[in-house]
Short mmCIF file of C-alpha atoms in Angstrom, two decimals:
data_model
loop_
_atom_site.label_atom_id
_atom_site.label_comp_id
_atom_site.label_asym_id
_atom_site.label_seq_id
_atom_site.Cartn_x
_atom_site.Cartn_y
_atom_site.Cartn_z
CA MET C 234 39.08 -5.55 -46.24
CA ALA C 235 37.58 -3.52 -43.35
CA ARG C 236 35.88 -1.18 -45.83
CA CYS C 237 34.44 -4.12 -47.69
CA LYS C 238 33.04 -5.60 -44.48
CA ARG C 239 31.49 -2.27 -43.48
CA PHE C 240 29.87 -2.01 -46.92
CA LEU C 241 28.61 -5.58 -46.62
CA MET C 242 27.13 -4.86 -43.17
CA SER C 243 25.38 -1.77 -44.51
CA TYR C 244 24.02 -3.63 -47.53
CA LEU C 245 22.78 -6.66 -45.57
CA SER C 246 21.11 -4.50 -42.90
CA GLU C 247 19.24 -2.65 -45.67
CA VAL C 248 18.06 -5.66 -47.64
CA ARG C 249 17.12 -7.96 -44.70
CA SER C 250 13.73 -6.28 -44.35
CA THR C 251 12.95 -6.20 -48.07
CA ASP C 252 11.61 -8.74 -50.55
CA VAL C 253 15.15 -9.39 -51.76
CA ALA C 254 15.79 -11.37 -48.53
CA ASN C 255 12.98 -13.86 -49.18
CA GLY C 256 14.45 -17.34 -49.11
CA TYR C 257 17.79 -16.10 -47.75
CA LYS C 258 16.82 -14.64 -44.35
CA GLU C 259 18.75 -17.20 -42.33
CA ASP C 260 21.92 -16.64 -44.36
CA ILE C 261 21.60 -12.84 -44.23
CA ASP C 262 20.96 -12.62 -40.47
CA THR C 263 23.68 -15.13 -39.64
CA ALA C 264 26.17 -13.25 -41.80
CA LEU C 265 25.18 -9.96 -40.18
CA LEU C 266 25.62 -11.45 -36.71
CA LYS C 267 29.13 -12.65 -37.56
CA LEU C 268 30.12 -9.30 -39.02
CA TYR C 269 28.71 -7.38 -36.03
CA ALA C 270 30.43 -9.69 -33.53
CA GLU C 271 33.79 -9.51 -35.29
CA ALA C 272 33.65 -5.71 -35.54
CA ASN C 273 32.28 -5.30 -32.00
CA HIS C 274 29.42 -3.34 -33.57
CA GLU C 275 26.65 -1.93 -31.35
CA SER C 276 23.97 -3.21 -33.75
CA LEU C 277 24.65 -6.78 -32.64
CA LEU C 278 22.32 -6.45 -29.66
CA ASP C 279 19.66 -4.68 -31.74
CA LEU C 280 19.70 -7.61 -34.17
CA LEU C 281 19.28 -10.18 -31.40
CA VAL C 282 16.50 -8.42 -29.46
CA SER C 283 14.44 -8.04 -32.64
CA GLU C 284 12.95 -10.80 -34.75
CA ASN C 285 15.82 -12.61 -36.44
CA PHE C 286 16.53 -15.81 -38.33
CA CYS C 287 20.10 -16.48 -37.19
CA LEU C 288 21.14 -20.12 -37.33
CA LEU C 289 21.58 -21.17 -33.70
CA ALA C 290 24.49 -23.60 -33.91
CA ASP C 291 26.59 -21.52 -36.32
CA SER C 292 25.84 -18.22 -34.56
CA ALA C 293 26.43 -19.59 -31.04
CA ALA C 294 29.88 -20.91 -31.95
CA TRP C 295 30.83 -17.58 -33.51
CA LEU C 296 29.64 -15.50 -30.51
CA GLU C 297 31.46 -17.79 -28.11
CA LYS C 298 34.63 -17.48 -30.19
CA HIS C 299 34.48 -13.68 -29.92
CA LYS C 300 33.51 -13.81 -26.23
CA LYS C 301 30.12 -12.16 -26.77
CA PHE C 302 28.47 -14.11 -23.96
CA PHE C 303 25.68 -11.64 -23.20
CA ALA C 304 24.75 -11.59 -26.88
CA LEU C 305 24.88 -15.39 -26.87
CA GLY C 306 22.31 -15.37 -24.06
CA LEU C 307 20.05 -13.14 -26.16
CA LEU C 308 20.43 -15.60 -29.03
CA TYR C 309 19.36 -18.46 -26.76
CA HIS C 310 16.39 -16.39 -25.55
CA SER C 311 15.28 -15.57 -29.10
CA ASN C 312 15.30 -19.32 -29.79
CA GLY C 313 13.18 -20.13 -26.73
CA GLN C 314 16.07 -21.43 -24.61
CA ASP C 315 15.65 -19.15 -21.58
CA ALA C 316 17.29 -21.60 -19.18
CA ALA C 317 20.50 -21.63 -21.25
CA ALA C 318 20.44 -17.82 -21.49
CA LEU C 319 20.10 -17.40 -17.72
CA GLN C 320 22.81 -19.95 -17.00
CA LEU C 321 25.21 -17.96 -19.17
CA TRP C 322 24.29 -14.57 -17.70
CA VAL C 323 24.63 -15.86 -14.13
CA LYS C 324 28.15 -17.03 -14.93
CA ILE C 325 29.00 -13.51 -16.13
CA VAL C 326 27.70 -11.92 -12.92
CA ASN C 327 29.54 -14.50 -10.80
CA GLY C 328 32.78 -13.72 -12.63
CA GLU C 329 33.21 -17.20 -14.10
CA ILE C 330 33.35 -15.75 -17.62
CA GLN C 331 34.15 -12.19 -18.67
CA ASP C 332 31.84 -9.92 -20.67
CA SER C 333 31.49 -6.19 -19.95
CA THR C 334 28.65 -5.57 -22.41
CA ARG C 335 26.24 -4.70 -19.58
CA THR C 336 27.36 -3.40 -16.21
CA ASP C 337 23.79 -3.74 -14.94
CA LEU C 338 23.44 -7.40 -15.83
CA TYR C 339 22.12 -8.33 -12.36
CA GLU C 340 19.18 -5.93 -12.74
CA TYR C 341 18.65 -7.26 -16.27
CA ILE C 342 18.39 -10.80 -14.93
CA VAL C 343 15.92 -9.67 -12.26
CA ASP C 344 13.78 -7.94 -14.89
CA PHE C 345 14.01 -11.02 -17.10
CA LEU C 346 12.80 -13.31 -14.31
CA THR C 347 10.14 -10.79 -13.29
CA SER C 348 8.57 -10.85 -16.74
CA SER C 349 8.96 -14.61 -17.18
CA LEU C 350 5.81 -16.72 -16.94
CA ASN C 351 7.91 -19.84 -16.37
CA HIS C 352 7.55 -20.30 -12.59
CA GLU C 353 9.90 -23.26 -12.55
CA LEU C 354 12.66 -21.09 -14.00
CA VAL C 355 11.97 -18.30 -11.51
CA TRP C 356 12.17 -20.71 -8.56
CA LYS C 357 15.41 -22.18 -9.94
CA TYR C 358 17.19 -18.81 -9.78
CA ALA C 359 15.29 -17.22 -6.88
CA GLU C 360 17.87 -18.30 -4.29
CA TRP C 361 20.73 -16.94 -6.39
CA VAL C 362 18.98 -13.61 -7.01
CA LEU C 363 18.15 -13.10 -3.32
CA GLN C 364 21.55 -14.21 -2.07
CA ARG C 365 23.32 -11.92 -4.51
CA ASN C 366 21.06 -9.07 -3.41
CA GLU C 367 21.94 -9.50 0.28
CA GLU C 368 25.69 -9.76 -0.43
CA VAL C 369 25.90 -6.59 -2.49
CA CYS C 370 23.82 -4.59 -0.01
CA GLY C 371 26.15 -5.78 2.73
CA ARG C 372 29.20 -4.64 0.78
CA VAL C 373 27.76 -1.17 0.24
CA LEU C 374 26.88 -0.83 3.94
CA LEU C 375 30.33 -2.06 4.91
CA GLY C 376 31.94 0.50 2.61
CA ASN C 377 29.91 3.31 4.18
CA GLY C 378 30.96 2.13 7.63
CA LEU C 379 34.67 2.18 6.71
CA LEU C 380 34.33 5.69 5.38
CA SER C 381 32.66 6.89 8.60
CA TRP C 382 35.48 5.46 10.74
CA ALA C 383 38.10 7.02 8.48
CA VAL C 384 36.56 10.48 8.79
CA PHE C 385 36.29 10.03 12.55
CA GLY C 386 39.97 9.05 12.78
CA HIS C 387 40.95 12.06 10.70
CA CYS C 388 39.09 14.45 12.97
CA LEU C 389 40.59 12.83 16.05
CA LEU C 390 44.14 13.12 14.76
CA SER C 391 43.62 16.67 13.55
CA ARG C 392 42.33 17.90 16.91
CA GLN C 393 44.47 16.01 19.39
CA ILE C 394 47.86 15.63 17.68
CA GLU C 395 50.01 18.66 16.99
CA GLY C 396 52.01 18.72 13.82
CA TRP C 397 51.40 19.07 10.11
CA ASP C 398 52.79 15.60 9.26
CA CYS C 399 50.15 13.78 11.31
CA CYS C 400 47.34 15.72 9.72
CA VAL C 401 48.70 15.06 6.25
CA ALA C 402 48.98 11.37 7.06
CA ALA C 403 45.43 11.27 8.34
CA ALA C 404 44.15 13.08 5.26
CA ALA C 405 46.00 10.61 3.05
CA LEU C 406 44.40 7.77 5.01
CA VAL C 407 40.95 9.25 4.44
CA ALA C 408 41.65 9.72 0.74
CA SER C 409 42.80 6.13 0.33
CA LEU C 410 39.78 4.78 2.19
CA LYS C 411 37.46 6.91 0.09
CA LYS C 412 39.06 5.51 -3.03
CA ALA C 413 38.66 1.95 -1.75
CA VAL C 414 34.99 2.52 -0.96
CA LEU C 415 34.35 4.10 -4.37
CA GLU C 416 36.02 1.15 -6.07
CA GLU C 417 33.83 -1.22 -4.06
CA LYS C 418 30.73 0.75 -5.04
CA GLU C 419 31.82 0.74 -8.68
CA HIS C 420 32.21 -3.02 -8.42
CA SER C 421 28.63 -3.27 -7.18
CA VAL C 422 27.20 -0.71 -9.63
CA GLY C 423 24.97 -2.50 -12.10
CA MET C 424 24.45 -5.41 -9.74
CA THR C 425 21.65 -4.13 -7.57
CA PRO C 426 20.14 -1.04 -6.03
CA TYR C 427 18.81 -1.57 -2.55
CA GLN C 428 16.59 -4.65 -2.46
CA ILE C 429 15.52 -5.27 -6.04
CA GLY C 430 15.92 -9.04 -5.85
CA VAL C 431 12.43 -9.46 -4.39
CA TYR C 432 11.00 -7.86 -7.55
CA ILE C 433 10.85 -11.32 -9.10
CA PHE C 434 7.86 -11.91 -6.79
CA THR C 435 6.39 -8.41 -6.39
CA LYS C 436 6.53 -7.01 -9.94
CA ARG C 437 4.91 -9.87 -11.78
CA PRO C 438 3.29 -9.35 -15.24
CA ALA C 439 -0.25 -7.99 -15.23
CA GLU C 440 -1.60 -10.90 -17.28
CA GLU C 441 -0.36 -13.32 -14.62
CA GLU C 442 -2.29 -11.43 -11.94
CA GLN C 443 -5.42 -11.34 -14.09
CA GLN C 444 -5.26 -15.09 -14.66
CA LYS C 445 -4.75 -15.62 -10.90
CA ASN C 446 -1.66 -17.64 -11.72
CA SER C 447 0.71 -15.74 -9.43
CA PHE C 448 3.01 -17.27 -6.85
CA ASN C 449 1.55 -18.69 -3.65
CA PRO C 450 2.48 -16.19 -0.88
CA GLU C 451 3.15 -19.01 1.58
CA ASP C 452 5.75 -20.53 -0.74
CA VAL C 453 7.41 -17.16 -1.31
CA ILE C 454 7.56 -16.38 2.41
CA SER C 455 9.09 -19.78 3.09
CA CYS C 456 11.76 -19.02 0.48
CA LEU C 457 12.43 -15.52 1.85
CA ASN C 458 12.82 -16.53 5.50
CA LYS C 459 16.60 -16.65 5.02
CA TYR C 460 16.63 -13.11 3.62
CA PRO C 461 15.03 -10.77 6.20
CA LYS C 462 15.32 -7.55 4.19
CA SER C 463 13.68 -9.11 1.15
CA LEU C 464 11.04 -10.70 3.38
CA VAL C 465 10.10 -7.28 4.75
CA LYS C 466 9.74 -5.92 1.22
CA TYR C 467 7.53 -8.84 0.19
CA LEU C 468 5.27 -8.54 3.24
CA GLU C 469 4.95 -4.80 2.56
CA PHE C 470 3.86 -5.74 -0.95
CA LEU C 471 1.19 -8.12 0.39
CA VAL C 472 -0.09 -5.85 3.14
CA LEU C 473 0.29 -2.33 1.73
CA GLU C 474 -0.03 -2.83 -2.04
CA ARG C 475 -2.22 -5.88 -2.53
CA LYS C 476 -4.21 -5.10 0.66
CA ILE C 477 -4.45 -8.75 1.67
CA LYS C 478 -6.58 -9.04 4.81
CA LYS C 479 -4.76 -11.83 6.64
CA GLU C 480 -3.81 -11.57 10.30
CA LYS C 481 -0.62 -13.62 9.88
CA TYR C 482 0.85 -11.28 7.26
CA HIS C 483 0.06 -8.12 9.23
CA THR C 484 1.42 -9.60 12.47
CA HIS C 485 4.54 -10.95 10.75
CA LEU C 486 5.30 -7.55 9.19
CA ALA C 487 4.79 -5.76 12.52
CA VAL C 488 7.14 -8.22 14.25
CA LEU C 489 9.85 -7.72 11.60
CA TYR C 490 9.56 -3.94 11.91
CA LEU C 491 9.78 -4.26 15.69
CA GLU C 492 12.84 -6.51 15.56
CA GLU C 493 14.59 -4.04 13.25
CA VAL C 494 13.78 -1.13 15.57
CA LEU C 495 15.07 -3.02 18.61
CA LYS C 496 18.24 -3.93 16.71
CA SER C 497 18.70 -0.25 15.83
CA GLN C 498 18.33 0.72 19.49
CA GLU C 499 21.26 -1.53 20.28
CA GLY C 500 23.41 0.45 17.86
CA ALA C 501 23.51 -2.03 15.01
CA GLU C 502 22.10 0.46 12.51
CA SER C 503 22.08 4.21 11.97
CA CYS C 504 19.59 6.56 13.60
CA LYS C 505 18.24 7.43 10.15
CA GLU C 506 17.38 3.79 9.44
CA MET C 507 15.83 3.44 12.89
CA SER C 508 13.57 6.47 12.48
CA LYS C 509 12.47 5.28 9.04
CA THR C 510 11.61 1.79 10.27
CA GLN C 511 9.98 3.14 13.42
CA ALA C 512 7.75 5.40 11.31
CA LYS C 513 6.69 2.35 9.27
CA LEU C 514 5.95 0.42 12.46
CA ARG C 515 3.80 3.20 13.90
CA SER C 516 1.93 3.65 10.64
CA LEU C 517 1.15 -0.07 10.46
CA LEU C 518 0.05 -0.21 14.09
CA GLN C 519 -2.26 2.77 13.55
CA LYS C 520 -3.82 1.85 10.22
CA SER C 521 -4.15 -1.92 10.47
CA ASP C 522 -6.78 -3.70 12.54
CA LEU C 523 -5.69 -7.21 11.63
CA TYR C 524 -2.54 -7.88 13.65
CA ARG C 525 -2.55 -9.59 17.07
CA ILE C 526 -2.55 -6.63 19.42
CA HIS C 527 -1.82 -8.45 22.68
CA PHE C 528 1.01 -10.43 21.04
CA ILE C 529 2.73 -7.25 19.80
CA LEU C 530 2.10 -5.47 23.11
CA ASP C 531 3.82 -8.28 25.01
CA LYS C 532 6.86 -7.96 22.72
CA ILE C 533 7.00 -4.17 23.14
CA SER C 534 6.54 -4.08 26.92
CA GLY C 535 9.71 -2.94 28.66
CA LYS C 536 11.50 -2.10 25.40
CA ASN C 537 11.42 1.70 25.72
CA LEU C 538 8.84 2.18 22.98
CA PRO C 539 6.18 4.28 24.75
CA MET C 540 4.62 5.73 21.59
CA GLU C 541 4.03 2.25 20.17
CA CYS C 542 2.52 1.16 23.50
CA ALA C 543 0.15 4.12 23.39
CA ILE C 544 -1.00 3.15 19.89
CA LEU C 545 -1.66 -0.44 20.99
CA TYR C 546 -3.58 0.67 24.08
CA GLY C 547 -5.69 2.80 21.76
CA LYS C 548 -6.45 -0.27 19.64
CA LEU C 549 -7.58 -2.01 22.85
CA GLU C 550 -9.87 0.95 23.67
CA GLU C 551 -7.80 1.63 26.80
CA HIS C 552 -7.56 5.33 26.03
CA ASP C 553 -6.79 6.44 29.57
CA LYS C 554 -3.56 4.41 29.56
CA ALA C 555 -2.60 5.66 26.12
CA LEU C 556 -3.19 9.31 27.01
CA HIS C 557 -1.31 8.90 30.30
CA ILE C 558 1.75 7.74 28.33
CA LEU C 559 1.53 10.58 25.84
CA VAL C 560 0.82 13.33 28.37
CA HIS C 561 2.74 12.35 31.50
CA GLU C 562 5.58 10.16 30.19
CA LEU C 563 6.39 11.60 26.78
CA LYS C 564 4.90 15.05 27.36
CA ASP C 565 4.14 15.07 23.64
CA PHE C 566 0.99 17.16 23.56
CA ALA C 567 0.83 17.34 19.76
CA ALA C 568 0.95 13.55 19.59
CA ALA C 569 -1.83 13.38 22.19
CA GLU C 570 -4.07 15.53 19.99
CA ASP C 571 -3.18 13.45 16.92
CA TYR C 572 -4.06 10.34 18.93
CA CYS C 573 -7.58 11.66 19.53
CA VAL C 574 -7.94 12.50 15.86
CA TRP C 575 -6.83 9.20 14.28
CA ASN C 576 -8.58 7.09 16.94
CA SER C 577 -11.89 8.78 16.16
CA GLU C 578 -11.68 8.45 12.37
CA ASN C 579 -14.80 6.84 10.83
CA LYS C 580 -16.58 7.05 14.20
CA ASP C 581 -19.48 9.16 15.39
CA PRO C 582 -18.93 12.72 16.75
CA PRO C 583 -19.79 11.80 20.37
CA PHE C 584 -16.87 9.33 20.45
CA ARG C 585 -14.47 11.99 19.17
CA GLN C 586 -15.79 14.43 21.76
CA LYS C 587 -15.31 11.81 24.46
CA LEU C 588 -11.62 11.36 23.55
CA PHE C 589 -10.90 15.07 23.65
CA HIS C 590 -12.65 15.38 27.01
CA MET C 591 -10.46 12.54 28.30
CA LEU C 592 -7.37 14.40 27.07
CA LEU C 593 -8.53 17.60 28.79
CA SER C 594 -9.08 15.67 32.02
CA ALA C 595 -5.55 14.23 31.72
CA TYR C 596 -4.21 17.78 31.57
CA LEU C 597 -6.34 19.17 34.43
CA ASN C 598 -6.34 16.23 36.85
CA SER C 599 -2.56 15.93 37.25
CA SER C 600 -1.41 15.98 40.83
CA PRO C 601 0.31 18.27 41.55
CA SER C 602 -0.82 20.56 38.78
CA LYS C 603 2.01 21.46 36.44
CA HIS C 604 2.21 24.72 34.59
CA GLU C 605 3.05 23.10 31.25
CA LEU C 606 -0.04 20.86 31.48
CA LEU C 607 -2.29 23.81 32.25
CA VAL C 608 -0.85 25.71 29.30
CA ALA C 609 -1.47 22.64 27.12
CA ALA C 610 -5.08 22.49 28.36
CA VAL C 611 -5.68 26.13 27.49
CA ASP C 612 -4.14 25.68 24.04
CA LEU C 613 -6.24 22.58 23.47
CA LEU C 614 -9.47 24.40 24.32
CA ASN C 615 -8.65 27.48 22.31
CA ASN C 616 -7.44 25.58 19.23
CA ARG C 617 -10.10 22.85 19.16
CA ALA C 618 -13.20 24.50 20.57
CA ALA C 619 -15.47 22.61 18.15
CA GLU C 620 -14.45 19.25 19.69
CA PHE C 621 -15.85 20.05 23.17
CA ASP C 622 -19.18 20.40 24.90
CA ALA C 623 -18.93 23.87 26.40
CA ALA C 624 -21.21 23.12 29.36
CA SER C 625 -19.09 20.14 30.42
CA VAL C 626 -15.85 22.07 29.99
CA LEU C 627 -17.04 24.92 32.23
CA GLN C 628 -17.58 22.40 35.02
CA LEU C 629 -14.04 21.01 34.64
CA ILE C 630 -11.88 24.12 34.39
CA PRO C 631 -10.60 25.82 37.58
CA ASP C 632 -12.58 28.78 38.89
CA SER C 633 -9.44 30.88 38.86
CA TRP C 634 -9.23 30.94 35.08
CA SER C 635 -10.25 34.24 33.54
CA VAL C 636 -12.62 34.78 30.66
CA GLN C 637 -9.80 36.40 28.70
CA LEU C 638 -7.69 33.24 29.03
CA LEU C 639 -10.41 31.21 27.31
CA SER C 640 -11.66 33.91 24.97
CA SER C 641 -10.97 31.90 21.83
CA PHE C 642 -12.67 28.81 23.26
CA LEU C 643 -15.73 30.73 24.46
CA THR C 644 -16.03 32.58 21.16
CA GLY C 645 -15.80 29.31 19.25
CA ALA C 646 -18.27 27.62 21.61
CA MET C 647 -20.78 30.43 21.20
CA ARG C 648 -20.36 30.37 17.45
CA GLU C 649 -20.82 26.59 17.40
CA SER C 650 -23.89 26.81 19.65
CA ILE C 651 -25.50 29.49 17.49
CA HIS C 652 -24.66 27.52 14.36
CA ALA C 653 -26.19 24.36 15.85
CA GLN C 654 -29.34 26.27 16.86
CA ARG C 655 -29.75 27.77 13.40
CA MET C 656 -29.16 24.45 11.70
CA THR C 657 -31.80 22.87 13.95
CA GLN C 658 -34.28 25.63 13.08
CA LEU C 659 -33.51 25.16 9.41
CA ALA C 660 -34.03 21.39 9.68
CA LEU C 661 -37.31 21.98 11.54
CA GLY C 662 -38.52 24.38 8.84
CA LEU C 663 -37.65 21.90 6.11
CA ALA C 664 -39.47 19.12 7.97
CA LYS C 665 -42.58 21.29 8.29
CA ALA C 666 -42.47 22.12 4.59
CA GLU C 667 -42.12 18.45 3.75
CA ASN C 668 -45.06 17.60 6.02
CA LEU C 669 -47.17 20.25 4.30
CA ILE C 670 -46.33 18.73 0.91
CA TYR C 671 -47.43 15.29 2.12
CA LYS C 672 -50.70 16.73 3.44
CA HIS C 673 -51.34 18.35 0.07
CA GLU C 674 -50.70 15.04 -1.70
CA ARG C 675 -53.11 13.30 0.69
CA VAL C 676 -55.87 15.79 -0.05
CA LYS C 677 -55.32 15.34 -3.78
CA LEU C 678 -55.55 11.56 -3.41
CA LYS C 679 -58.92 11.81 -1.63
CA GLY C 680 -60.43 13.39 -4.77
CA SER C 681 -63.96 14.83 -5.06
CA PRO C 682 -66.66 14.01 -2.42
CA ILE C 683 -69.11 11.12 -2.98
CA VAL C 684 -72.81 11.85 -2.48
CA LEU C 685 -74.93 8.88 -1.34
CA SER C 686 -78.67 9.26 -2.12
CA ASP C 687 -81.80 7.11 -2.41
CA ARG C 688 -81.34 6.92 -6.17
CA LYS C 689 -78.02 5.10 -6.01
CA VAL C 690 -78.10 1.30 -5.79
CA CYS C 691 -75.55 -1.37 -4.87
CA GLN C 692 -73.52 -2.56 -7.85
CA VAL C 693 -73.70 -6.14 -6.56
CA CYS C 694 -77.30 -6.66 -5.35
CA GLN C 695 -78.96 -3.65 -7.11
CA ASN C 696 -80.73 -2.63 -3.86
CA PRO C 697 -80.70 0.92 -2.44
CA PHE C 698 -78.48 1.84 0.51
CA CYS C 699 -80.11 1.85 3.96
CA GLU C 700 -76.89 2.69 5.89
CA PRO C 701 -74.21 5.34 5.34
CA ALA C 702 -71.45 2.69 5.16
CA PHE C 703 -70.48 1.61 1.66
CA VAL C 704 -67.60 0.44 -0.54
CA ARG C 705 -66.39 2.40 -3.57
CA TYR C 706 -64.64 0.56 -6.42
CA PRO C 707 -61.92 2.19 -8.57
CA ASN C 708 -64.39 2.46 -11.47
CA GLY C 709 -66.70 4.64 -9.32
CA GLY C 710 -69.27 1.92 -8.54
CA LEU C 711 -70.74 1.62 -5.03
CA ALA C 712 -71.65 -1.50 -3.05
CA HIS C 713 -72.88 -2.53 0.39
CA THR C 714 -70.06 -3.55 2.69
CA HIS C 715 -71.47 -7.08 3.11
CA CYS C 716 -72.01 -7.45 -0.66
CA ALA C 717 -68.45 -6.41 -1.35
CA ALA C 718 -67.19 -8.91 1.23
CA ASN C 719 -69.27 -11.74 -0.24
CA LYS C 720 -68.09 -10.87 -3.74
CA LEU C 721 -64.49 -11.02 -2.60
CA VAL C 722 -65.01 -14.44 -0.96
CA ASN C 723 -66.74 -15.82 -4.05
CA SER C 724 -64.04 -14.55 -6.38
CA ASN C 725 -61.32 -16.17 -4.23
CA MET C 726 -63.26 -19.46 -4.14
CA ASN C 727 -63.72 -19.46 -7.91
CA HIS C 728 -60.01 -18.80 -8.32
CA HIS C 729 -59.06 -21.79 -6.14
CA LEU C 730 -61.58 -24.11 -7.85
CA SER C 731 -60.26 -23.18 -11.27
CA SER C 732 -56.62 -23.78 -10.31
CA PRO C 733 -55.10 -27.10 -11.60
CA SER C 734 -54.04 -28.27 -8.14
CA GLY C 735 -57.37 -27.71 -6.54
CA ARG C 736 -55.70 -26.65 -3.34
CA THR C 737 -57.24 -24.00 -1.03
#
């Protein structure tokens, strides 16, 4: 009987796409579905994801009988019943019914909702998707935390307690905890990588974006307020990917970054997570000009975030305060140079030069003078000679500094000065050449000289010229100045009289 069924499956799969199946497609596909489901054949899913003519009622009952619930969802989807398909798949993920066809069914549901143009259906399952996302992420983090404590306990026992038995017991404890964590991770495998639930809002189909039929950001943010991690991802999508220029989104994202950094400082999260979030916060504060600077500065004040304060002071054009933090509090001289660079982007060279002179003054005007600041000043001059006005620098530096100490700076300054002089001479030479070309064009436009004699008469009144002043027309004709003026007045008057309105 099994061989007969396999032959029948092979025959039906061959003929279903030929002319033989005309008029019998529903019977053939339904029979194939039943055979595939009964034999647990891998082609069942291929049949359902392609165009098929399976009879819904008959096929659904058969799939349910053989507990092929994921395939049943595909059958509903192929018949336009997406809501029924999702309801079934959600039950599988929640453990209400059992079907191990796909271990990554959660991601499949997210992808399904992401590509769906039915907004009502997306909203219906948005809460479930986001809640499931947060729960699984929490389990993974919890598992990692248990493993860390187990390893710590093992090390403690191994170092402080003499005896092989204790060490063996501790090792066994670590092994058992590792196994428990791996089992927990296996349970969550296929449910969600880190924060994919928000994809239902951020990875929408291209045609939806083109038709401007995407979700209203305000509605999405209102939905995500209960899920802070997903909210951060969505705001990053609005601010960093879609480049939406709205103050509220930029400020909201900065506040969420800040809250996460402050929570990390209190020990709630790992140092790795803190540094990653802090880097995002600094990048946003530097690159965005849309957030409320004073609002963020008030939240940061007194929170041991000097670098962020320096960035905000820079946004407020209070560069002396920012450089004081970087130079005297953090003693981060590389960051101080970077501050001058990014603050002067897209601005004129004098502004950039002004910032670097302020940084040099911060190094030199410390009281009392510190060796490390003087070394930083020398390095700054020697490494960035092109950013300074040499004459101003020579008035600032101490008289005790030797020429050898500033050899690189002086060499660079001389080279820059000579280069500037030569470029100026080159520009002057080009300007003179251009002026000469214009003069030549002017001479050409003047044309050949006009000789006025007693034989030439006015083109208007036909009388000879008694004065050297005359008017020359483009056709070469000559006229008295007063005749030309009268002719112009008469022509204008005739034009106004002939116009339909009769207005002057």
